[in-house]
Amino acid sequence: MEIQEYVEQFHADGAGVFGLHPVIGGKCSCEREDCPTAGKHPLLGGWSSIPTPWSDDQFEVMKMIGHFKTGYGVLCKNAYLVLDIDPRNGGADSYARLLERVPEVAGAGMIVKTGRGDGGMHIYFRAPVGVALLAHMRDYPGIDARH
């Protein structure tokens, strides 16, 4: 799937989606010198309280002005559990071990490759209601949970 197709799917699913600052000429479009999160932070202020979802008209305008062209974020709220697999920190090996232990992970509703091009991915599940969730799994370095 292309970026736009993922964004459309999240919007149709009722999730809050928001555009991210692009990296242009090696620099973040936020214009902060040495931005520590270049290409990974929201274009909009107040992103954590965006409407979930945007109205169809708002969403169409955001698409039209290019908010989702180079990247997007998903406001998980109570809807999603996302496993963030980061190969730079051992996530590829940890993911392989996690699949051996819990093969059902491979049947996630959506698996999205991250933009780094190093095999990183975000694995989306519906968040279970009323279950406490961990952000880090000590036995699986390079995998973080977002929820």
PDB file of C-alpha atoms in Angstrom:
ATOM      1  CA  MET A   1       0.000   0.000   0.000  1.00  0.00           C
ATOM      2  CA  GLU A   2       1.042   3.593  -0.569  1.00  0.00           C
ATOM      3  CA  ILE A   3       1.069   6.212   2.224  1.00  0.00           C
ATOM      4  CA  GLN A   4      -2.223   7.699   1.038  1.00  0.00           C
ATOM      5  CA  GLU A   5      -3.955   4.308   1.137  1.00  0.00           C
ATOM      6  CA  TYR A   6      -2.893   3.743   4.748  1.00  0.00           C
ATOM      7  CA  VAL A   7      -4.050   7.225   5.735  1.00  0.00           C
ATOM      8  CA  GLU A   8      -7.413   6.587   4.041  1.00  0.00           C
ATOM      9  CA  GLN A   9      -7.768   3.265   5.865  1.00  0.00           C
ATOM     10  CA  PHE A  10      -7.021   4.798   9.266  1.00  0.00           C
ATOM     11  CA  HIS A  11      -9.470   7.633   8.626  1.00  0.00           C
ATOM     12  CA  ALA A  12     -12.173   5.195   7.502  1.00  0.00           C
ATOM     13  CA  ASP A  13     -11.516   3.177  10.664  1.00  0.00           C
ATOM     14  CA  GLY A  14     -12.218   6.254  12.791  1.00  0.00           C
ATOM     15  CA  ALA A  15      -8.636   6.968  13.856  1.00  0.00           C
ATOM     16  CA  GLY A  16      -7.169  10.423  14.226  1.00  0.00           C
ATOM     17  CA  VAL A  17      -4.424  10.872  11.626  1.00  0.00           C
ATOM     18  CA  PHE A  18      -2.110  13.836  11.250  1.00  0.00           C
ATOM     19  CA  GLY A  19       0.666  14.859   8.887  1.00  0.00           C
ATOM     20  CA  LEU A  20       4.318  14.980   9.872  1.00  0.00           C
ATOM     21  CA  HIS A  21       6.933  17.572   9.025  1.00  0.00           C
ATOM     22  CA  PRO A  22       8.852  16.434   5.944  1.00  0.00           C
ATOM     23  CA  VAL A  23      12.634  16.454   5.674  1.00  0.00           C
ATOM     24  CA  ILE A  24      13.671  18.787   2.848  1.00  0.00           C
ATOM     25  CA  GLY A  25      17.281  19.060   1.798  1.00  0.00           C
ATOM     26  CA  GLY A  26      18.337  17.095   4.862  1.00  0.00           C
ATOM     27  CA  LYS A  27      16.537  19.452   7.259  1.00  0.00           C
ATOM     28  CA  CYS A  28      13.189  19.268   8.997  1.00  0.00           C
ATOM     29  CA  SER A  29      10.576  21.641   7.604  1.00  0.00           C
ATOM     30  CA  CYS A  30       9.909  22.959  11.134  1.00  0.00           C
ATOM     31  CA  GLU A  31      13.015  25.117  10.547  1.00  0.00           C
ATOM     32  CA  ARG A  32      14.498  24.337  13.959  1.00  0.00           C
ATOM     33  CA  GLU A  33      18.272  23.974  13.694  1.00  0.00           C
ATOM     34  CA  ASP A  34      19.320  20.405  14.527  1.00  0.00           C
ATOM     35  CA  CYS A  35      15.720  19.240  15.016  1.00  0.00           C
ATOM     36  CA  PRO A  36      15.985  16.076  17.139  1.00  0.00           C
ATOM     37  CA  THR A  37      12.874  14.503  15.581  1.00  0.00           C
ATOM     38  CA  ALA A  38      13.230  15.534  11.931  1.00  0.00           C
ATOM     39  CA  GLY A  39      10.433  14.062   9.830  1.00  0.00           C
ATOM     40  CA  LYS A  40       8.810  12.460  12.850  1.00  0.00           C
ATOM     41  CA  HIS A  41       6.801  15.207  14.536  1.00  0.00           C
ATOM     42  CA  PRO A  42       3.356  16.637  13.721  1.00  0.00           C
ATOM     43  CA  LEU A  43       2.714  19.544  11.387  1.00  0.00           C
ATOM     44  CA  LEU A  44      -0.149  20.630  13.657  1.00  0.00           C
ATOM     45  CA  GLY A  45       0.038  21.895  17.200  1.00  0.00           C
ATOM     46  CA  GLY A  46      -2.323  20.228  19.651  1.00  0.00           C
ATOM     47  CA  TRP A  47      -2.070  16.954  17.742  1.00  0.00           C
ATOM     48  CA  SER A  48      -2.874  14.858  20.815  1.00  0.00           C
ATOM     49  CA  SER A  49      -6.359  16.343  20.990  1.00  0.00           C
ATOM     50  CA  ILE A  50      -7.298  16.224  17.305  1.00  0.00           C
ATOM     51  CA  PRO A  51     -10.822  15.138  16.403  1.00  0.00           C
ATOM     52  CA  THR A  52     -11.163  11.385  16.115  1.00  0.00           C
ATOM     53  CA  PRO A  53     -11.782  11.159  13.270  1.00  0.00           C
ATOM     54  CA  TRP A  54     -11.629  14.381  11.286  1.00  0.00           C
ATOM     55  CA  SER A  55     -14.810  15.245   9.430  1.00  0.00           C
ATOM     56  CA  ASP A  56     -14.664  14.074   5.825  1.00  0.00           C
ATOM     57  CA  ASP A  57     -14.391  17.710   4.676  1.00  0.00           C
ATOM     58  CA  GLN A  58     -11.487  18.430   7.055  1.00  0.00           C
ATOM     59  CA  PHE A  59      -9.752  15.242   5.975  1.00  0.00           C
ATOM     60  CA  GLU A  60     -10.133  16.080   2.268  1.00  0.00           C
ATOM     61  CA  VAL A  61      -8.658  19.561   2.795  1.00  0.00           C
ATOM     62  CA  MET A  62      -5.701  18.101   4.695  1.00  0.00           C
ATOM     63  CA  LYS A  63      -5.079  15.669   1.837  1.00  0.00           C
ATOM     64  CA  MET A  64      -5.426  18.428  -0.747  1.00  0.00           C
ATOM     65  CA  ILE A  65      -2.823  20.682   0.931  1.00  0.00           C
ATOM     66  CA  GLY A  66      -0.379  17.781   1.265  1.00  0.00           C
ATOM     67  CA  HIS A  67      -0.426  17.012   4.977  1.00  0.00           C
ATOM     68  CA  PHE A  68       0.024  13.280   4.400  1.00  0.00           C
ATOM     69  CA  LYS A  69       2.431  13.315   1.443  1.00  0.00           C
ATOM     70  CA  THR A  70       5.631  12.418   3.268  1.00  0.00           C
ATOM     71  CA  GLY A  71       4.458  10.834   6.489  1.00  0.00           C
ATOM     72  CA  TYR A  72       1.706  10.630   9.029  1.00  0.00           C
ATOM     73  CA  GLY A  73       0.992   9.754  12.619  1.00  0.00           C
ATOM     74  CA  VAL A  74      -1.940   7.888  14.104  1.00  0.00           C
ATOM     75  CA  LEU A  75      -3.528   8.914  17.371  1.00  0.00           C
ATOM     76  CA  CYS A  76      -3.978   5.557  19.063  1.00  0.00           C
ATOM     77  CA  LYS A  77      -6.153   6.724  21.992  1.00  0.00           C
ATOM     78  CA  ASN A  78      -8.043   3.607  23.091  1.00  0.00           C
ATOM     79  CA  ALA A  79      -8.302   2.031  19.658  1.00  0.00           C
ATOM     80  CA  TYR A  80      -4.904   0.532  18.850  1.00  0.00           C
ATOM     81  CA  LEU A  81      -1.946  -1.325  20.233  1.00  0.00           C
ATOM     82  CA  VAL A  82       1.056  -0.753  17.965  1.00  0.00           C
ATOM     83  CA  LEU A  83       4.273  -2.735  18.157  1.00  0.00           C
ATOM     84  CA  ASP A  84       7.170  -0.561  16.954  1.00  0.00           C
ATOM     85  CA  ILE A  85       9.925  -2.831  15.596  1.00  0.00           C
ATOM     86  CA  ASP A  86      13.263  -0.984  15.456  1.00  0.00           C
ATOM     87  CA  PRO A  87      16.046  -3.083  13.842  1.00  0.00           C
ATOM     88  CA  ARG A  88      18.699  -0.554  14.941  1.00  0.00           C
ATOM     89  CA  ASN A  89      18.113  -1.654  18.529  1.00  0.00           C
ATOM     90  CA  GLY A  90      17.786  -5.416  18.008  1.00  0.00           C
ATOM     91  CA  GLY A  91      14.131  -5.377  16.959  1.00  0.00           C
ATOM     92  CA  ALA A  92      14.542  -7.758  13.988  1.00  0.00           C
ATOM     93  CA  ASP A  93      15.914 -10.570  16.164  1.00  0.00           C
ATOM     94  CA  SER A  94      13.410  -9.825  18.919  1.00  0.00           C
ATOM     95  CA  TYR A  95      10.552  -9.870  16.414  1.00  0.00           C
ATOM     96  CA  ALA A  96      11.666 -13.286  15.116  1.00  0.00           C
ATOM     97  CA  ARG A  97      11.714 -14.619  18.700  1.00  0.00           C
ATOM     98  CA  LEU A  98       8.327 -13.031  19.438  1.00  0.00           C
ATOM     99  CA  LEU A  99       6.837 -14.746  16.365  1.00  0.00           C
ATOM    100  CA  GLU A 100       8.164 -18.107  17.591  1.00  0.00           C
ATOM    101  CA  ARG A 101       6.541 -17.557  20.977  1.00  0.00           C
ATOM    102  CA  VAL A 102       3.325 -15.882  19.757  1.00  0.00           C
ATOM    103  CA  PRO A 103       2.728 -16.800  16.074  1.00  0.00           C
ATOM    104  CA  GLU A 104      -0.594 -14.907  16.112  1.00  0.00           C
ATOM    105  CA  VAL A 105       1.377 -11.637  15.929  1.00  0.00           C
ATOM    106  CA  ALA A 106       1.950 -12.372  12.232  1.00  0.00           C
ATOM    107  CA  GLY A 107      -1.832 -12.137  11.704  1.00  0.00           C
ATOM    108  CA  ALA A 108      -2.012  -8.484  12.721  1.00  0.00           C
ATOM    109  CA  GLY A 109      -4.673  -6.351  11.103  1.00  0.00           C
ATOM    110  CA  MET A 110      -2.065  -4.089   9.523  1.00  0.00           C
ATOM    111  CA  ILE A 111       1.715  -4.077   9.218  1.00  0.00           C
ATOM    112  CA  VAL A 112       3.299  -0.838   7.959  1.00  0.00           C
ATOM    113  CA  LYS A 113       6.959  -0.488   6.994  1.00  0.00           C
ATOM    114  CA  THR A 114       8.527   2.632   8.464  1.00  0.00           C
ATOM    115  CA  GLY A 115      10.168   5.202   6.224  1.00  0.00           C
ATOM    116  CA  ARG A 116      13.733   4.549   7.370  1.00  0.00           C
ATOM    117  CA  GLY A 117      14.167   1.654   4.928  1.00  0.00           C
ATOM    118  CA  ASP A 118      15.975  -0.552   7.446  1.00  0.00           C
ATOM    119  CA  GLY A 119      13.204  -3.101   7.941  1.00  0.00           C
ATOM    120  CA  GLY A 120      11.487  -1.212  10.748  1.00  0.00           C
ATOM    121  CA  MET A 121       7.740  -1.619  10.989  1.00  0.00           C
ATOM    122  CA  HIS A 122       4.648  -0.790  12.966  1.00  0.00           C
ATOM    123  CA  ILE A 123       2.270  -3.655  13.657  1.00  0.00           C
ATOM    124  CA  TYR A 124      -1.299  -2.570  14.446  1.00  0.00           C
ATOM    125  CA  PHE A 125      -3.787  -4.475  16.586  1.00  0.00           C
ATOM    126  CA  ARG A 126      -7.110  -3.484  18.073  1.00  0.00           C
ATOM    127  CA  ALA A 127      -6.362  -2.616  21.680  1.00  0.00           C
ATOM    128  CA  PRO A 128      -7.986  -4.980  24.141  1.00  0.00           C
ATOM    129  CA  VAL A 129     -10.469  -3.200  26.397  1.00  0.00           C
ATOM    130  CA  GLY A 130      -9.684  -3.204  30.122  1.00  0.00           C
ATOM    131  CA  VAL A 131      -6.241  -4.837  29.809  1.00  0.00           C
ATOM    132  CA  ALA A 132      -3.091  -3.197  31.196  1.00  0.00           C
ATOM    133  CA  LEU A 133      -0.467  -2.839  28.468  1.00  0.00           C
ATOM    134  CA  LEU A 134       3.317  -2.478  28.697  1.00  0.00           C
ATOM    135  CA  ALA A 135       5.336   0.062  26.734  1.00  0.00           C
ATOM    136  CA  HIS A 136       8.582  -1.947  26.792  1.00  0.00           C
ATOM    137  CA  MET A 137       9.132  -5.684  26.812  1.00  0.00           C
ATOM    138  CA  ARG A 138      12.419  -6.325  28.629  1.00  0.00           C
ATOM    139  CA  ASP A 139      12.993  -9.673  26.882  1.00  0.00           C
ATOM    140  CA  TYR A 140      12.486  -8.148  23.421  1.00  0.00           C
ATOM    141  CA  PRO A 141      14.900  -5.243  22.877  1.00  0.00           C
ATOM    142  CA  GLY A 142      14.073  -3.050  19.917  1.00  0.00           C
ATOM    143  CA  ILE A 143      10.322  -3.568  20.286  1.00  0.00           C
ATOM    144  CA  ASP A 144       8.204  -0.907  21.945  1.00  0.00           C
ATOM    145  CA  ALA A 145       4.435  -0.832  22.338  1.00  0.00           C
ATOM    146  CA  ARG A 146       2.406   2.281  21.670  1.00  0.00           C
ATOM    147  CA  HIS A 147      -1.160   2.546  22.875  1.00  0.00           C
TER     148      HIS A 147
END
